[in-house]
Coordinates of C-alpha atoms and ligand atoms in Angstrom, one line a residue:
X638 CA -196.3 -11.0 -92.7
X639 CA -195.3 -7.4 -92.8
X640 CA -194.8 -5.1 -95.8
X641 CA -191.7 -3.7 -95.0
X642 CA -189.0 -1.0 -97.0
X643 CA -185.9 0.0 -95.0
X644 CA -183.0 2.0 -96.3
X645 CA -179.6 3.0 -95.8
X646 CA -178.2 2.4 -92.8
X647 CA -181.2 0.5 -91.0
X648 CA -180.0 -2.0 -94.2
X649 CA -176.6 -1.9 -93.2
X650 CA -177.1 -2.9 -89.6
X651 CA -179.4 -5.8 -91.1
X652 CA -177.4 -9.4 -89.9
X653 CA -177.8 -12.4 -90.9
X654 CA -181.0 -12.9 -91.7
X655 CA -182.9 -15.7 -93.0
X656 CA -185.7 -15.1 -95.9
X657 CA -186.7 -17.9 -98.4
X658 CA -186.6 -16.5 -102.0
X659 CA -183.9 -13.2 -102.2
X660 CA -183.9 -11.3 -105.1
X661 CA -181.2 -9.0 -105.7
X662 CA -181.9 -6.1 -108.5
X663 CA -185.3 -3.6 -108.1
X664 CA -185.5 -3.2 -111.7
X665 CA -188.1 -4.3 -114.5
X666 CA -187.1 -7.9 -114.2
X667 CA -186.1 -8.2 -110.2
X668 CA -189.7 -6.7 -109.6
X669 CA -191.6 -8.7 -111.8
X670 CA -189.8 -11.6 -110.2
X671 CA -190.9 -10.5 -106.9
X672 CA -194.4 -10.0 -107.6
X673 CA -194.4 -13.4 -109.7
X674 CA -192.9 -15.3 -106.7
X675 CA -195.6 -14.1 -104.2
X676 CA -198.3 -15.5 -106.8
X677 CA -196.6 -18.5 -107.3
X678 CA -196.5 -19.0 -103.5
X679 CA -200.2 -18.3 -103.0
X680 CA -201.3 -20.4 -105.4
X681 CA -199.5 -23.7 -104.2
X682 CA -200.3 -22.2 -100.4
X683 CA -196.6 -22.3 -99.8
X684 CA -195.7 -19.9 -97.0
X685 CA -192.0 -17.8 -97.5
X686 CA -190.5 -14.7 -96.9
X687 CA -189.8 -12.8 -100.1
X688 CA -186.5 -10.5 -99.6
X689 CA -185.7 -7.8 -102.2
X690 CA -182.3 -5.9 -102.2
X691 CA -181.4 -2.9 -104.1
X692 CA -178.3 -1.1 -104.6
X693 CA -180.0 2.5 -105.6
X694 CA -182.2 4.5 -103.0
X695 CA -185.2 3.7 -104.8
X696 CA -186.4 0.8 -107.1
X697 CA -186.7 1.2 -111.3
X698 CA -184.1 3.5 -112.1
X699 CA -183.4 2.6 -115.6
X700 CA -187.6 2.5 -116.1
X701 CA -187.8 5.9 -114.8
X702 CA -185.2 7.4 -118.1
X703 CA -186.7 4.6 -120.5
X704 CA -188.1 5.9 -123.8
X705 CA -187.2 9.4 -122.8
X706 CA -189.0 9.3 -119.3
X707 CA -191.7 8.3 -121.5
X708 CA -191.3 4.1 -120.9
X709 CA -191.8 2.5 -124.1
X710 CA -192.9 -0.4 -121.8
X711 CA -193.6 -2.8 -124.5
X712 CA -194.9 -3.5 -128.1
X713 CA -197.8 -4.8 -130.1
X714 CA -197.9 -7.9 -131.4
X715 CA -198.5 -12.0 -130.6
X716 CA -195.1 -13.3 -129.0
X717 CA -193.6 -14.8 -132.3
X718 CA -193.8 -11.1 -133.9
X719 CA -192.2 -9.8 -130.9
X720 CA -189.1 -12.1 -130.8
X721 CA -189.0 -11.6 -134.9
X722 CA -189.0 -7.4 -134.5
X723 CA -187.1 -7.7 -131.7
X724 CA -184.3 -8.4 -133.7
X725 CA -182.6 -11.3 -131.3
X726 CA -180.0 -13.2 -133.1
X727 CA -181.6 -16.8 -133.4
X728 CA -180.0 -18.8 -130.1
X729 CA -181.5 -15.4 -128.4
X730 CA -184.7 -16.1 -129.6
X731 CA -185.1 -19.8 -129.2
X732 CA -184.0 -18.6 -125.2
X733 CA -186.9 -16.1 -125.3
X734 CA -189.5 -17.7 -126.7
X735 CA -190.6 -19.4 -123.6
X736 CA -190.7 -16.5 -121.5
X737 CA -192.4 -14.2 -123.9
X738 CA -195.3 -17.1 -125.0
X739 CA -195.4 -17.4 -120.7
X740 CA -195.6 -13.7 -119.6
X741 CA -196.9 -11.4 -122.9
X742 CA -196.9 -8.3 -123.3
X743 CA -200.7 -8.6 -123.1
X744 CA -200.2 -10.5 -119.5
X745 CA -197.9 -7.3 -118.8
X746 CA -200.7 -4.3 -120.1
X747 CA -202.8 -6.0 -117.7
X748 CA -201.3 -5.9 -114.8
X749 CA -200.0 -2.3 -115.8
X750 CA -203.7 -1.8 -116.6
X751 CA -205.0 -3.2 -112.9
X752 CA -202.8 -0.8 -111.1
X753 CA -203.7 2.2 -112.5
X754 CA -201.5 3.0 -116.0
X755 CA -203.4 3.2 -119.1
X756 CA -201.2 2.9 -122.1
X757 CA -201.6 3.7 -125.7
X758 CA -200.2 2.4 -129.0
X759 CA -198.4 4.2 -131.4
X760 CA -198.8 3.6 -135.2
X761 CA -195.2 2.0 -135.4
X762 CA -196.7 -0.3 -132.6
X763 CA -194.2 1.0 -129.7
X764 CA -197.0 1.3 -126.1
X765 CA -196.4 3.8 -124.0
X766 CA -198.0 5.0 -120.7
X767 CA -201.0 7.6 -121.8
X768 CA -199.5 9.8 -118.6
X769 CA -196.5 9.9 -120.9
X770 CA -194.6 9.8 -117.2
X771 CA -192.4 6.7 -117.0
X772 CA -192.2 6.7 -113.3
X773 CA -196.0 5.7 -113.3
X774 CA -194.5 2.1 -114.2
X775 CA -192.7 2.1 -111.0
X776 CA -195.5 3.4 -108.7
X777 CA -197.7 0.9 -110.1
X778 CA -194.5 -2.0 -109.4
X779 CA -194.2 -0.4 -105.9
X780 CA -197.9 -1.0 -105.5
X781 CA -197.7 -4.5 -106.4
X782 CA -194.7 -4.8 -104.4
X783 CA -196.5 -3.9 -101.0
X784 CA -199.7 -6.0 -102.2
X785 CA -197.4 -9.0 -102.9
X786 CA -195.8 -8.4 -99.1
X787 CA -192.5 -8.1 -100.6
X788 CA -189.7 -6.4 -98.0
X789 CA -187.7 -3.8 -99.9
X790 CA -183.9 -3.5 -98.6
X791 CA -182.4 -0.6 -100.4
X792 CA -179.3 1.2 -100.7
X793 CA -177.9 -2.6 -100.0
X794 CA -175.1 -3.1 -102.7
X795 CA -174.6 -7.3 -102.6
X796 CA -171.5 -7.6 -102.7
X797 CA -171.1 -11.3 -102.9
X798 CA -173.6 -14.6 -102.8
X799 CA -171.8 -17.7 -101.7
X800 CA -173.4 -21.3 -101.7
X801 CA -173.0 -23.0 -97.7
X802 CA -174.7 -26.0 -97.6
X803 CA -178.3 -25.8 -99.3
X804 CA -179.0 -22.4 -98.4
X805 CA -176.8 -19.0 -100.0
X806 CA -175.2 -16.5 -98.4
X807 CA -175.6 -12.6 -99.7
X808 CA -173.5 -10.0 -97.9
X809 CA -173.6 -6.4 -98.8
X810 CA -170.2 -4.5 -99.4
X811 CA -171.5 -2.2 -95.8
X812 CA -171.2 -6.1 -94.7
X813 CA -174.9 -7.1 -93.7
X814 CA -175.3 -10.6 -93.9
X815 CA -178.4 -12.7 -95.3
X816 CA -179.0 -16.7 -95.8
X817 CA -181.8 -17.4 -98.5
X818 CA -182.9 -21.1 -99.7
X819 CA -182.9 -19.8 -103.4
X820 CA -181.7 -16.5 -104.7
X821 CA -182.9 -14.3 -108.2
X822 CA -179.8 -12.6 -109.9
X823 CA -182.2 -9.4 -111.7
X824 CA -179.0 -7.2 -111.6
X825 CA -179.1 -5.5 -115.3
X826 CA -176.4 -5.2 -117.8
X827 CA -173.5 -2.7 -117.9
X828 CA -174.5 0.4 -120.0
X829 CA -175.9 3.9 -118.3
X830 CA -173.9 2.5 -114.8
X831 CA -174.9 5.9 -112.9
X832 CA -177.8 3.8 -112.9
X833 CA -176.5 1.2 -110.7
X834 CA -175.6 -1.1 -113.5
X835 CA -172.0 -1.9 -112.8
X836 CA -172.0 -5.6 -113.8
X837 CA -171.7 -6.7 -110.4
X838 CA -174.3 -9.5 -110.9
X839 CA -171.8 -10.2 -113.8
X840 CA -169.0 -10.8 -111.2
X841 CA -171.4 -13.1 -108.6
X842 CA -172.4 -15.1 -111.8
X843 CA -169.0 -15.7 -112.4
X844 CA -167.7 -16.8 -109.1
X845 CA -170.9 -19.5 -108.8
X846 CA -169.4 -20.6 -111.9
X847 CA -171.0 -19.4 -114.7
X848 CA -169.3 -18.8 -118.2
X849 CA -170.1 -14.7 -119.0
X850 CA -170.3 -13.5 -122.7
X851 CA -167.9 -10.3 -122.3
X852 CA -170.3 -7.5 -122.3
X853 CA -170.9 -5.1 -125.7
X854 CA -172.3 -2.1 -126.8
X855 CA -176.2 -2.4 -128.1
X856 CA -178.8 0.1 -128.8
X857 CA -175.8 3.1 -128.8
X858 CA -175.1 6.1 -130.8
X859 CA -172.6 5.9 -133.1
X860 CA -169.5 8.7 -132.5
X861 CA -167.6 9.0 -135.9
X862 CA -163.8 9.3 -135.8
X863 CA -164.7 13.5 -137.8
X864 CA -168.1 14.7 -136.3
X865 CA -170.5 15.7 -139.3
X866 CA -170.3 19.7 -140.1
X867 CA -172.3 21.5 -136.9
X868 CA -174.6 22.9 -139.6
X869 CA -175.9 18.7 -139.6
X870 CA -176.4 18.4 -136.2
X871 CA -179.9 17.8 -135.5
X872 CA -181.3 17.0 -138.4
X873 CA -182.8 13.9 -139.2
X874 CA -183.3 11.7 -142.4
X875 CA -186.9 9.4 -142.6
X876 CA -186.6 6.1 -143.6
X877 CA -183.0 5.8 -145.3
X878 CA -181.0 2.9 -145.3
X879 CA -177.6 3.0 -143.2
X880 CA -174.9 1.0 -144.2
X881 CA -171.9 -0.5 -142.2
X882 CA -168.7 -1.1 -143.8
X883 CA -165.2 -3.1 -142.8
X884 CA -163.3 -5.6 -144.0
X885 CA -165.5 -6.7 -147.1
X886 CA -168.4 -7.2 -144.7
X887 CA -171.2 -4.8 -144.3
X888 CA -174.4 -4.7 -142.2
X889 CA -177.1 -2.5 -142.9
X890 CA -180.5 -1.0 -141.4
X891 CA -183.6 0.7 -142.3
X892 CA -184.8 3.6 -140.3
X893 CA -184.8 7.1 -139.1
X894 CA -181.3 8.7 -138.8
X895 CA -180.3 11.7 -136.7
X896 CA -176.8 13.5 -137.3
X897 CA -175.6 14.4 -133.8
X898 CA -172.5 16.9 -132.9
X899 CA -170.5 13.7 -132.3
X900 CA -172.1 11.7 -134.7
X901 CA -175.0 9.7 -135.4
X902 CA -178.4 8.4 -133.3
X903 CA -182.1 7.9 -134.2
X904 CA -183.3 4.3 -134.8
X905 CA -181.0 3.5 -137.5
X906 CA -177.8 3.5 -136.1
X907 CA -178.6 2.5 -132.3
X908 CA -180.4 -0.7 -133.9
X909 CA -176.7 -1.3 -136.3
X910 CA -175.1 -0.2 -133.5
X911 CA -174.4 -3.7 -132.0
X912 CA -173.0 -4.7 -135.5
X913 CA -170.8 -2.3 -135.9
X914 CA -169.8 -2.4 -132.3
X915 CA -168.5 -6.2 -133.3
X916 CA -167.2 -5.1 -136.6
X917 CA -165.0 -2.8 -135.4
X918 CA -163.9 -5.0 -132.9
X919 CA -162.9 -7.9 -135.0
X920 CA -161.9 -5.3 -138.0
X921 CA -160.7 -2.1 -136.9
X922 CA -162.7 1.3 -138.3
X923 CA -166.0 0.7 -140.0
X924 CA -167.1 3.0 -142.6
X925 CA -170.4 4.3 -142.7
X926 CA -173.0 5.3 -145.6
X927 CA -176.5 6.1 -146.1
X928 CA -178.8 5.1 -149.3
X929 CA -180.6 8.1 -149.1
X930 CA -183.2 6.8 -151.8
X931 CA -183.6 2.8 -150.5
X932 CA -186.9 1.7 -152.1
X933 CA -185.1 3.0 -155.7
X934 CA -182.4 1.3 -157.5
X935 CA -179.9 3.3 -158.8
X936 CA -180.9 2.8 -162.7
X937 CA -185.1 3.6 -161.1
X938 CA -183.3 6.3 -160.0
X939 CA -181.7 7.4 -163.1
X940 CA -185.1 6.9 -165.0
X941 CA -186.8 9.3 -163.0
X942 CA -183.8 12.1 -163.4
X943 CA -184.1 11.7 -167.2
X944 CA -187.6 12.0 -167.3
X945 CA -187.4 15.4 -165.1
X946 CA -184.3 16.6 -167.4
X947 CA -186.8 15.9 -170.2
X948 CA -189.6 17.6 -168.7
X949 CA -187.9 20.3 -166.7
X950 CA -184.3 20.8 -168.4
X951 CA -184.3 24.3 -166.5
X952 CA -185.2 22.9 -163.0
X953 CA -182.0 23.3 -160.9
X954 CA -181.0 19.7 -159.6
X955 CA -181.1 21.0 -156.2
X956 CA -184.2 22.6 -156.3
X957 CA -186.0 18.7 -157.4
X958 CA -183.7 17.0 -154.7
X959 CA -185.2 19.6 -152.0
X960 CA -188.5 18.4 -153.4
X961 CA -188.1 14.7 -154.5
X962 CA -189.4 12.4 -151.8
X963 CA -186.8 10.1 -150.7
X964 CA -189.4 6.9 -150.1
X965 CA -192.3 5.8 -149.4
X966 CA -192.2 4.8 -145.9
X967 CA -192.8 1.5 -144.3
X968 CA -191.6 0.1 -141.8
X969 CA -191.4 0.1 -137.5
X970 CA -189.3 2.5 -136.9
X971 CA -189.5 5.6 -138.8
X972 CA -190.5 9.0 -136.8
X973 CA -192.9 10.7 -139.7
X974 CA -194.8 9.8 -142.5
X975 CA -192.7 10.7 -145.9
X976 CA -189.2 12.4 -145.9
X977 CA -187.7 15.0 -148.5
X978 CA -184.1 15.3 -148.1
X979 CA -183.2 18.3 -145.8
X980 CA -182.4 21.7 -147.5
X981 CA -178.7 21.9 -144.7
X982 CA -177.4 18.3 -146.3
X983 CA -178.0 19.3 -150.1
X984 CA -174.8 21.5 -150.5
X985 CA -172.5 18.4 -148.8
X986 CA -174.1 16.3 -151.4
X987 CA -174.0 18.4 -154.3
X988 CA -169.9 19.1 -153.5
X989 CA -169.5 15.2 -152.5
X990 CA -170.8 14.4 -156.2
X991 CA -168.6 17.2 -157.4
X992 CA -171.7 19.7 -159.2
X993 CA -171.5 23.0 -158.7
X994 CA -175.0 23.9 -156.4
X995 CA -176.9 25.6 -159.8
X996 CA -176.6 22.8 -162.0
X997 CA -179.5 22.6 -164.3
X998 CA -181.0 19.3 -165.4
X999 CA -179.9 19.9 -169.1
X1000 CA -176.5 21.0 -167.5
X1001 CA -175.5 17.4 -166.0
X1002 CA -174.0 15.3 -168.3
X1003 CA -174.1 11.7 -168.3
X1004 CA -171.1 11.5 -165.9
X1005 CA -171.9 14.0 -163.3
X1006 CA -175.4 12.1 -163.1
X1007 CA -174.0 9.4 -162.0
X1008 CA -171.7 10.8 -159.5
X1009 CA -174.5 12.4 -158.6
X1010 CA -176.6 8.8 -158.2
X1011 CA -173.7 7.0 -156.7
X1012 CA -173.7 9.6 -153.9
X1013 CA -177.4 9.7 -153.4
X1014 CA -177.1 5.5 -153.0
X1015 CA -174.3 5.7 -151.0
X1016 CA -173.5 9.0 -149.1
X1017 CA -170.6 8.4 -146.9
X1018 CA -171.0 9.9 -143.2
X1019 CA -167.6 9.1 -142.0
X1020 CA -165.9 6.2 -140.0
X1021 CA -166.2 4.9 -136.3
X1022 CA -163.5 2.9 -134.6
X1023 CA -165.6 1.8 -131.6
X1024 CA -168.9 2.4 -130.1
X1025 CA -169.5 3.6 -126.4
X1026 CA -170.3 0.7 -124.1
X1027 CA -171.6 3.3 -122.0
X1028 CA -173.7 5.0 -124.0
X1029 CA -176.1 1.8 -125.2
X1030 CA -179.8 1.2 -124.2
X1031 CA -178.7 -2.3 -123.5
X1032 CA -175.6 -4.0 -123.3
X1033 CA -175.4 -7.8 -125.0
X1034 CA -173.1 -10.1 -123.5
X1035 CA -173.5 -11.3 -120.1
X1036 CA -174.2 -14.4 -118.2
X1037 CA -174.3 -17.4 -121.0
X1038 CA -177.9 -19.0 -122.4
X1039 CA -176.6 -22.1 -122.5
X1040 CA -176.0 -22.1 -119.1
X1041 CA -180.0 -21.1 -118.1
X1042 CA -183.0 -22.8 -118.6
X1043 CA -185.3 -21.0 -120.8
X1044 CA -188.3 -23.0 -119.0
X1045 CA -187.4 -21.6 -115.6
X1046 CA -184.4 -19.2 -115.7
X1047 CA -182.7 -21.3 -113.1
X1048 CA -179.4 -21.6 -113.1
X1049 CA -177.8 -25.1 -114.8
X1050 CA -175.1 -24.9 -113.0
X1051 CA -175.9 -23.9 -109.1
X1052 CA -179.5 -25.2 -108.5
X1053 CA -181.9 -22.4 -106.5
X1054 CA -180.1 -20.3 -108.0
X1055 CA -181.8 -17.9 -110.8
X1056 CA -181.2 -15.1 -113.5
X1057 CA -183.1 -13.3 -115.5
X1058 CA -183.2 -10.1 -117.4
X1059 CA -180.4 -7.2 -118.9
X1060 CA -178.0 -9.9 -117.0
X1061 CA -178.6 -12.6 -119.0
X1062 CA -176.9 -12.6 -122.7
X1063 CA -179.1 -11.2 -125.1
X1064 CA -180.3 -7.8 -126.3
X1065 CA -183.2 -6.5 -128.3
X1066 CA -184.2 -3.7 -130.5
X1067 CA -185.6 -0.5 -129.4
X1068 CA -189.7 -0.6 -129.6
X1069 CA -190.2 -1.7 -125.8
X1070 CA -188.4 -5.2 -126.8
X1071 CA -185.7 -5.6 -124.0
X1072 CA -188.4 -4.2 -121.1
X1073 CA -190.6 -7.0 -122.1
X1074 CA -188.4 -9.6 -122.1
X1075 CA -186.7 -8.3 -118.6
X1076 CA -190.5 -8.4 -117.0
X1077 CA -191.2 -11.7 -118.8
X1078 CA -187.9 -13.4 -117.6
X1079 CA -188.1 -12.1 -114.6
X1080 CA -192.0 -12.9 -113.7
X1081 CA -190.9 -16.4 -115.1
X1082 CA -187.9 -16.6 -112.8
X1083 CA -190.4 -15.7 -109.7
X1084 CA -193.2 -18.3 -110.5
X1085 CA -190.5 -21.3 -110.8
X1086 CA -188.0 -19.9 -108.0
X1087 CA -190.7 -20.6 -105.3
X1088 CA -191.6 -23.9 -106.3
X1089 CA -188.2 -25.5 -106.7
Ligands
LIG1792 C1 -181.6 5.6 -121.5 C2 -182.3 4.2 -121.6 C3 -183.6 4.2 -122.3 C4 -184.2 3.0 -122.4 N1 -185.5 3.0 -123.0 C5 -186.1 1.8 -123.1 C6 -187.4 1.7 -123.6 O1 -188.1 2.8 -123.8 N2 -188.0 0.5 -123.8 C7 -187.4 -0.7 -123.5 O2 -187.9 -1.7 -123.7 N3 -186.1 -0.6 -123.0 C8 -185.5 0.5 -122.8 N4 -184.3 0.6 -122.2 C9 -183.7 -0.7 -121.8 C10 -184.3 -1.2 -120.5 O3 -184.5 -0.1 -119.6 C11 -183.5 -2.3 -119.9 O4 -183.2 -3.3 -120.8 C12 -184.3 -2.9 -118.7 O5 -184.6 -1.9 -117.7 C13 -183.4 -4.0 -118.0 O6 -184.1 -4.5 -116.9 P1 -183.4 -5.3 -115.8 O7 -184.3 -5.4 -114.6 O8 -182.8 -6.5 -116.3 O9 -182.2 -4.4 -115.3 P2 -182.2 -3.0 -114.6 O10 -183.5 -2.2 -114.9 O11 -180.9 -2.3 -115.0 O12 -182.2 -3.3 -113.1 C14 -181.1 -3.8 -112.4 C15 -181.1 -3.3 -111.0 O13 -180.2 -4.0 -110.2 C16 -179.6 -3.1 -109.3 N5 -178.3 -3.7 -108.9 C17 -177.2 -3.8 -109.7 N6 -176.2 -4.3 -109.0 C18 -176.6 -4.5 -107.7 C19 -176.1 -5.0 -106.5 N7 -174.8 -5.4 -106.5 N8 -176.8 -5.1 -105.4 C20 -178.1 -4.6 -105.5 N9 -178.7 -4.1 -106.6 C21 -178.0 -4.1 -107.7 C22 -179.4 -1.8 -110.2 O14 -179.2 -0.7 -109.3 C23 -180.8 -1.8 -110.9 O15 -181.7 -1.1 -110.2 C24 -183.6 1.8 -122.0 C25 -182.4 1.8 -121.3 C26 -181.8 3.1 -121.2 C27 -180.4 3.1 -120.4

């Protein structure tokens, strides 16, 4: 058999043509499929033509821009600590757990490792290619693509995938034809769609028969209804807590936070970002807040302003603030190793708690200490009515667990039929969570799709 890669319009003059496993998606999880499949076949000597089709010019767009064109392709850790850090909502775990105990991220730095990409781990346990160059991901894919005889179709949008019989039918919207005896959904989510994520996999799902979670922001910066002052914008705050608020409910998160000119990003609110996404759904506008100080309560707090007033009176409360680290970090997902509240935010704190900015320590009374302490536990940074669907990492929502099983990814409602990755309802934290799980449900997908 014949390594072969056509594109454009040699693709579109393509008719009906028969191949035995077609996967449709060239992304994290339709490649891993594809190179899984061709192992699978090998080993149980099964001969079959493996087909992959690919809207985009070129495979692994969304790796290529991961982690900054840097790929954080995956994180440390045995499988259970993954699918704890990853923080998956518990149905999304159960669904994971097979795939990630089946194809680890140690299975995936191997192969990475065998065609040519060293990696290296960062302290907060995030593994990155040591070329820091994303793309080097994808030319080692592409390798194992043409070592795994795949034949890459691209610029071929499928438009639809009918059943006829036992086999399927995929035709492409420039109306090339194919027949396939099982077909691989690894079509993504919804979010960054100048990447070719449209939710068209969504839409074939759906007309085999599949229910589909409506799709939601994840893993998205936060765009408050009154951007923070410009003089904000860029800074960031190390290990605070951000808090969601609506309705009497709140959700928080620990982490680094970055005020943007529209808003907020950094680890803290893209990881809440999913919350307050569905908060503000069911609720309307969510206010947010920041504990600046999270490891202290507010009277731990308090003791250590008395003991400075008693020690310093003539200290200007500012001048300690500047100073006064804000915790002791812990924690994944923090971007240095202690934080000191930044000089630009101290005069929107000092007028929020009402001081005027050379207040001494002898000069604030008991009452303007603890407007002072109620706005260091609880700065408010504004509200958010909705966040950018767009705009997320990930999308959750998609095509419904229940309807997949976790043991195979094939489809409980249209046998030979399979899905796996972004497509399917789930999404995980940043940290190289939701690669791992789209290469380890998609090389599952490919080892059962060839032998059912
Ligand atoms: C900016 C950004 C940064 C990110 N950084 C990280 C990170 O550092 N670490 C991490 O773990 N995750 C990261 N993610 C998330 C991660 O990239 C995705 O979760 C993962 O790539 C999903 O893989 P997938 O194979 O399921 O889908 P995708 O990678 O989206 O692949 C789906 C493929 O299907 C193709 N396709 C869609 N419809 C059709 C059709 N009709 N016909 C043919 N082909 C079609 C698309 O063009 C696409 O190539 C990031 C995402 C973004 C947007």
């Amino acid at each position: 058999m014949e390594t072969t890669k056509i594109t454009g319009r040699e693709c579109d003059a393509l008719d009906i043509q028969h191949t035995t496993l077609l996967v449709i998606g060239s992304g994290a999880a339709g490649m891993s499929a594809a190179v899984a499949a061709r192992r699978a076949a090998g080993r149980s000597g099964k001969s079959c033509s493996i087909t992959l089709l690919e809207r985009n010019a070129r495979p692994g767009t969304k790796i290529r821009i991961s982690g900054g064109g840097k790929c954080n392709v995956t994180h440390r850790g045995a499988p259970a600590e993954l699918l704890e850090k990853g923080y998956l909502r518990q149905n999304e775990k159960r669904f994971l757990r097979h795939a990630l105990y089946g194809f680890a991220n140690t299975d995936l730095l191997d192969l990475l490792h065998s065609h040519g990409v060293e990696t290296e781990e960062r302290a907060d346990g995030k593994i990155f290619p040591s070329s820091g160059d994303a793309s080097s991901v994808v030319l080692a894919f592409e390798k194992l693509l043409r070592e795994s005889l795949v034949r890459q179709l691209f610029s071929c949008r499928v438009r639809s995938v009918e059943r006829q019989g036992k086999r399927f039918l995929v035709t492409t919207a420039a109306g090339a034809s194919f027949t396939a005896d099982v077909v691989l959904l690894a079509t993504g989510g919804v979010s960054y769609s100048r990447t070719g994520t449209t939710g068209d996999g969504l839409a074939i799902a759906r007309s085999l028969g599949h229910s589909i979670k409506n799709p939601s922001p994840a893993l998205a910066p936060l765009y408050t209804l009154k951007p923070s002052a410009a003089a904000l914008s860029g800074i960031a705050l190390r290990s605070v807590t951000l808090v969601a608020s609506a309705g009497g409910r709140s959700v928080e998160r620990r982490g680094d936070l970055l005020f943007t000119h529209r808003g907020f990003s950094g680890p803290a609110a893209l990881s809440l970002s999913r919350d307050i996404g569905e908060l503000a759904k069911s609720i309307g506008n969510v206010s947010l807040f920041v504990d600046l100080f999270p490891e202290q309560s507010a009277p731990e707090l308090e003791e250590q302003f008395l003991f400075q007033a008693r020690k310093s009176g003539a200290q200007m409360v500012r001048k300690y603030l500047q100073r006064c680290p804000m915790a002791l970090l812990r924690g994944a997902f923090t971007l240095a190793p202690h934080g000191t509240l930044p000089t630009a935010l101290l005069p929107f704190i000092m007028r929020q708690a009402a001081l005027e900015n050379d207040v001494t320590w002898s000069g604030l009374v008991r009452e303007k200490r603890l407007s002072l302490l109620a706005v260091l536990k609880r700065f408010p940074l504004g509200s958010v009515r909705e966040v950018p669907l767009d705009q997320g990492e990930v999308s959750a929502g998609g095509v419904s667990l229940s309807e997949v099983n976790p043991n195979t990814m094939q489809s409980r409602i249209v046998p030979k039929l399979f899905l796996c990755g972004e497509l399917l309802d789930y999404a995980g934290e940043i940290g190289g969570f939701n690669l791992q799980a789209a290469f380890s449900t998609g090389w599952i997908a490919g080892t059962h799709a060839i032998d059912c």
